[in-house]
Coordinates of C-alpha atoms in Angstrom, one line a residue:
X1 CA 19.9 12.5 -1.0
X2 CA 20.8 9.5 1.2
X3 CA 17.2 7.8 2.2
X4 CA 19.2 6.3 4.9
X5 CA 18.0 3.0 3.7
X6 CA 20.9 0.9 3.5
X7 CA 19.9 -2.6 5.4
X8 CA 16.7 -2.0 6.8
X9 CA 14.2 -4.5 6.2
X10 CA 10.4 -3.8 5.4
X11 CA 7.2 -5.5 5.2
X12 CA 5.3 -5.0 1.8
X13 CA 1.9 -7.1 1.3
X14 CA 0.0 -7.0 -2.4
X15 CA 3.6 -6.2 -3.5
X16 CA 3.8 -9.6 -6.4
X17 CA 3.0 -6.4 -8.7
X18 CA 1.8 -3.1 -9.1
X19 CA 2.0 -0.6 -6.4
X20 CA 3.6 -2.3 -3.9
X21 CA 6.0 -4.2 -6.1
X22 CA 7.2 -0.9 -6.9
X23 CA 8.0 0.5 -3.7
X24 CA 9.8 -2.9 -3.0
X25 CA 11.6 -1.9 -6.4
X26 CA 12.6 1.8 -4.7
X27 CA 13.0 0.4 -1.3
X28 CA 16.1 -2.5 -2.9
X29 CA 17.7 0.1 -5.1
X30 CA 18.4 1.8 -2.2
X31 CA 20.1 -0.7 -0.1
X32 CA 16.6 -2.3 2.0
X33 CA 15.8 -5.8 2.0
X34 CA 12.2 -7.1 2.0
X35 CA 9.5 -9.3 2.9
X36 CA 7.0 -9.5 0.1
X37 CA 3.5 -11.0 0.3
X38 CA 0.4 -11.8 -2.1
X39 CA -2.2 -14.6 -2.7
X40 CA -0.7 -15.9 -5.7
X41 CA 2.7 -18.4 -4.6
X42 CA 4.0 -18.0 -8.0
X43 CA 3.8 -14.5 -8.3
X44 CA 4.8 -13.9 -5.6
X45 CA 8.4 -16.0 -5.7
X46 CA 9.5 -14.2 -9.1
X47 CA 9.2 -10.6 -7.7
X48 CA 11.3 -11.8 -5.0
X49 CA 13.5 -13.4 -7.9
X50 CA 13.3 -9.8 -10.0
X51 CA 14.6 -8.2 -6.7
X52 CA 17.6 -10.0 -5.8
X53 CA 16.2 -13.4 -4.5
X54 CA 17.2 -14.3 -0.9
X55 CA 20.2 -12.1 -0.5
X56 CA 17.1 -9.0 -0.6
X57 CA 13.4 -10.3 -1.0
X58 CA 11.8 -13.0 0.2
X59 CA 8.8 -14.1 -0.9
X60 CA 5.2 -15.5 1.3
X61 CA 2.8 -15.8 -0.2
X62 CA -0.8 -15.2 1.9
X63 CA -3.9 -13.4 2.3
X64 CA -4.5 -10.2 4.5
X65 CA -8.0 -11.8 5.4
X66 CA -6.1 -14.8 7.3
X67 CA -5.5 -13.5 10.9
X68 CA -2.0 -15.5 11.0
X69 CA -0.4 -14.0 8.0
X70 CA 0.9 -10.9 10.0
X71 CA 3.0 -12.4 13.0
X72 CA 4.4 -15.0 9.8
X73 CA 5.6 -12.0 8.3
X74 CA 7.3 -10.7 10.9
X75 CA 8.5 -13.4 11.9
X76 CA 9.9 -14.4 8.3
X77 CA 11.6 -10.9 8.2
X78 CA 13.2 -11.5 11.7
X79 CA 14.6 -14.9 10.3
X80 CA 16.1 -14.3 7.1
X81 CA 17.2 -10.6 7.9
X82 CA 17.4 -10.6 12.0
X83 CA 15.5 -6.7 12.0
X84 CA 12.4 -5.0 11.1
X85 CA 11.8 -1.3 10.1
X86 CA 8.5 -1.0 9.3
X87 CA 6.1 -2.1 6.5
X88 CA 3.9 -1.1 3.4
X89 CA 0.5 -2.2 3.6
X90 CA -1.3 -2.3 -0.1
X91 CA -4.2 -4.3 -0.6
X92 CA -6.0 -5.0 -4.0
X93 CA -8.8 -3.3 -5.2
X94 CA -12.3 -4.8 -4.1
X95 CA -15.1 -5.2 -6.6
X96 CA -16.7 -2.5 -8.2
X97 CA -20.0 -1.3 -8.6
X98 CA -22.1 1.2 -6.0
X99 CA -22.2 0.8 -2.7
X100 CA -25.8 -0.1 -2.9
X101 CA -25.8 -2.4 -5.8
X102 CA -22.7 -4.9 -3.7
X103 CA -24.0 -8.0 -2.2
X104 CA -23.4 -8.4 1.2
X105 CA -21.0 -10.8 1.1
X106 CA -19.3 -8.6 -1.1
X107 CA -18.9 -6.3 1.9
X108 CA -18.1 -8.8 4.7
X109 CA -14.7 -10.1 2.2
X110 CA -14.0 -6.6 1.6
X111 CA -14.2 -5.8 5.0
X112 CA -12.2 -8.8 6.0
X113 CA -9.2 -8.4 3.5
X114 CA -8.9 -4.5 3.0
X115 CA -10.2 -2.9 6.5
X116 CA -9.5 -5.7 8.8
X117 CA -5.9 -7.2 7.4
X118 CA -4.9 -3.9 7.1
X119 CA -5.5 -3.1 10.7
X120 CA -3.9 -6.5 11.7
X121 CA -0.8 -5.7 10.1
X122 CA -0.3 -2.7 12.0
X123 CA -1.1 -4.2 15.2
X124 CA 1.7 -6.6 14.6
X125 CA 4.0 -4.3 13.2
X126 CA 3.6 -1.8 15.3
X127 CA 4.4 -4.4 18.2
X128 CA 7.8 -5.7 16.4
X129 CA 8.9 -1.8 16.3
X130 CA 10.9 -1.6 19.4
X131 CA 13.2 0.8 18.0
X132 CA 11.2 3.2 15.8
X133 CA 10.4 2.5 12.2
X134 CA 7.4 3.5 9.9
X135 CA 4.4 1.9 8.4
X136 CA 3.0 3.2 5.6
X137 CA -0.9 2.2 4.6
X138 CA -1.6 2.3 0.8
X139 CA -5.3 3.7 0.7
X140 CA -6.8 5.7 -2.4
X141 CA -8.0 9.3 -3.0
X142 CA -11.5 7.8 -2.2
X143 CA -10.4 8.5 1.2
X144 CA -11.0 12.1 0.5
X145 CA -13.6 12.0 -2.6
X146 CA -16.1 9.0 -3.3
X147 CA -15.2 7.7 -6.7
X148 CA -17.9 7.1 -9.4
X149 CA -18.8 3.3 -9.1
X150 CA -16.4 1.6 -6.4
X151 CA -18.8 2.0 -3.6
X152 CA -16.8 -0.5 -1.3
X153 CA -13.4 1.8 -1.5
X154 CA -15.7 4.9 -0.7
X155 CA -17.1 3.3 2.5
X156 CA -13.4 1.4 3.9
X157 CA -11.1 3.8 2.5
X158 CA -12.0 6.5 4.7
X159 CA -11.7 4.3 7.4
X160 CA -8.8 3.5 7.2
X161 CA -7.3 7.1 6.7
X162 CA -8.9 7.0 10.3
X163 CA -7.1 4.6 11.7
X164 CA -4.4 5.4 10.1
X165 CA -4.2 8.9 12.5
X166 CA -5.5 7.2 15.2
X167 CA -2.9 4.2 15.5
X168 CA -0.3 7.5 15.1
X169 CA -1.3 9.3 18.1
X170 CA -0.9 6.1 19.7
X171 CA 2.6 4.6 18.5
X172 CA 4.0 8.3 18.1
X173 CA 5.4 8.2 21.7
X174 CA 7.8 5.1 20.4
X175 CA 9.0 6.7 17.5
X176 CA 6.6 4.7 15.3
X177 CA 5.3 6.8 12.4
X178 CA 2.1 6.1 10.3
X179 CA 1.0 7.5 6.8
X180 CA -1.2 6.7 4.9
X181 CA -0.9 7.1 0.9
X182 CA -3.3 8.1 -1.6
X183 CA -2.3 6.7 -5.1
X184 CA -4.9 8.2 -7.6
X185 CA -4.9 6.9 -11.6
X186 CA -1.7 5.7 -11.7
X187 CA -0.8 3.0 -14.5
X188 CA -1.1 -0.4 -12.9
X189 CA -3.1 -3.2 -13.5
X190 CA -6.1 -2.8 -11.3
X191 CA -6.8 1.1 -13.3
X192 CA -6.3 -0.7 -17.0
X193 CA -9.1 -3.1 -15.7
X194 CA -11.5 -0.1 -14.4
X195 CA -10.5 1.3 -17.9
X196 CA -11.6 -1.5 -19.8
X197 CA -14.7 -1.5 -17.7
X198 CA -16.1 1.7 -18.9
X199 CA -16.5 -0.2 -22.5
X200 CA -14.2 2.3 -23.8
X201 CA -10.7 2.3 -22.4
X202 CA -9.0 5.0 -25.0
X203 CA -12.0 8.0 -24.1
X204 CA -12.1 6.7 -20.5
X205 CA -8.2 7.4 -19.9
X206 CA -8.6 10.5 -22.1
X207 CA -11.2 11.7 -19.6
X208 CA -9.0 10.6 -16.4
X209 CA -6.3 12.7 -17.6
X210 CA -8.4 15.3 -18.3
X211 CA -9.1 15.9 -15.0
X212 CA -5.7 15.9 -13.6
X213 CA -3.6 19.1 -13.6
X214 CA 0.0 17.1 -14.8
X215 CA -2.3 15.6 -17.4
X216 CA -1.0 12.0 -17.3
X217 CA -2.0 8.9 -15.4
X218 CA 0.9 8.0 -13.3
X219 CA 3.9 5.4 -13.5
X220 CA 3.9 3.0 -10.3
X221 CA 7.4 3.9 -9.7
X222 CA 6.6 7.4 -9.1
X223 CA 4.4 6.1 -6.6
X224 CA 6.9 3.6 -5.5
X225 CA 9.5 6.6 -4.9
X226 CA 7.0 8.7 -2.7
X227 CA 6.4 5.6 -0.9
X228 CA 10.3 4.7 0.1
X229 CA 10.9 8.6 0.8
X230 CA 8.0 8.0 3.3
X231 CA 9.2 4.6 4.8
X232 CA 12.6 6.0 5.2
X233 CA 14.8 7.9 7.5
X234 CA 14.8 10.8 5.9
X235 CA 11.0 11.1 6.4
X236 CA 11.7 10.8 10.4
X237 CA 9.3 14.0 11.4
X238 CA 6.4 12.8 9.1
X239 CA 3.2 10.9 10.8
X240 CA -0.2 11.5 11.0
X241 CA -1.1 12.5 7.5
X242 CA -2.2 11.3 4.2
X243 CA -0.2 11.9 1.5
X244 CA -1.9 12.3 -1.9
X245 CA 0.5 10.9 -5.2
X246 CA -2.2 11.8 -7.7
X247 CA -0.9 14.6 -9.9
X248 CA -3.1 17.0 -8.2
X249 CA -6.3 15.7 -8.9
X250 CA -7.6 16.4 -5.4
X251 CA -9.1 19.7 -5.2
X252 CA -9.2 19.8 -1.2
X253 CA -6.2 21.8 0.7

């Protein structure tokens, strides 16, 4: 199936590794060039490197709290590839612990990064779509069902799913779609740290997978595949929705 990907060009933030390193991964193979950002420079430079360098990733690095980084990154992707389709918004993982044992502060940086960059990014994306183009926000099953001890995803995931509809009733009329994506345990570095948390990572995983029909924690590229199928051409009658990749752990319809 041709994704019709060939040449566009796409925004991916929190993409130096994990889940939105491998949608950038899907998004190349398939003929795309893109605009990777994270906090760390270095990081950030060899996933650009690992994609192709110039020619198909640049690299910026930056922090979704700071309310300049989404114009630069538009503006970098206008520059070095003269078009935008559409971005991938992924942001790491706050803290854990309840939502009543999280400082304050813990909140208001949480709230900054995660709830507020994300929204930024849209804004200016949406803006820089003249011509159609998708956005695709990477949110978490907590947007559905609270999970056990990351209090601060339960209360901004939700949210965002929110938003997420909202901003597609609104930017539907242009031919701008929005989705938002639900990774659940899926093999990356922020889920082998929550593993490691639990004071026993083998029997914590062993649980996980318990609980999920396919009976596997999940590789980041099959995330990364949903998430270029979504981006893509192909996907041009699908907005409005959240999309879980979770291996049917979700119980709800």
């Amino acid at each position: 199936m041709d994704l019709g990907l060939t040449d566009r060009v796409y925004i991916l933030t929190g993409a130096s590794r994990g889940l939105g390193y491998a949608a950038a991964e899907c998004l190349v193979t398939d003929g795309a060039r893109v605009v990777l950002s994270a906090r760390d420079a270095d990081a950030v430079e060899e996933a650009a490197r690992r994609l192709g360098g110039p020619a198909q990733a640049i690299g910026v690095a930056g922090d979704l709290s700071d309310p300049d980084l989404p114009e630069s990154l538009v503006a970098t992707a206008r520059e070095a590839f003269g078009r935008l389709d559409g971005a991938l918004v992924s942001v790491g993982g706050p803290p854990p612990g309840s939502a009543a044992s999280v400082t304050d502060e813990q909140w208001r940086r949480a709230f900054e990064t995660v709830f507020l960059g994300t929204v930024r990014t849209v804004r200016a994306v949406a803006a820089a779509l003249t011509d159609g183009g998708a956005i695709g926000l990477v949110l978490s099953t907590s947007a559905r069902a609270p999970l056990p001890g990351l209090g601060i995803s339960n209360g901004l995931r939700p949210g965002l799913a929110g938003v997420a509809k909202d901003v597609a009733d609104e930017y539907g009329p242009r031919g701008v779609r929005v989705v938002g994506l639900l990774p659940g345990r899926i093999l990356t570095d922020r889920n082998a740290q929550l593993l490691a948390a639990s004071g026993d990572a083998e029997r914590a995983r062993a649980e996980a997978e318990a609980a999920i029909p396919l009976r596997r924690l999940g590789e980041p590229a099959e995330f990364g595949r949903v998430a270029a199928f979504v981006l893509s051409p192909a996907a041009s009658y699908l907005t409005g929705i959240t999309l879980p990749v979770d291996g049917g752990a979700l119980r709800d319809l």
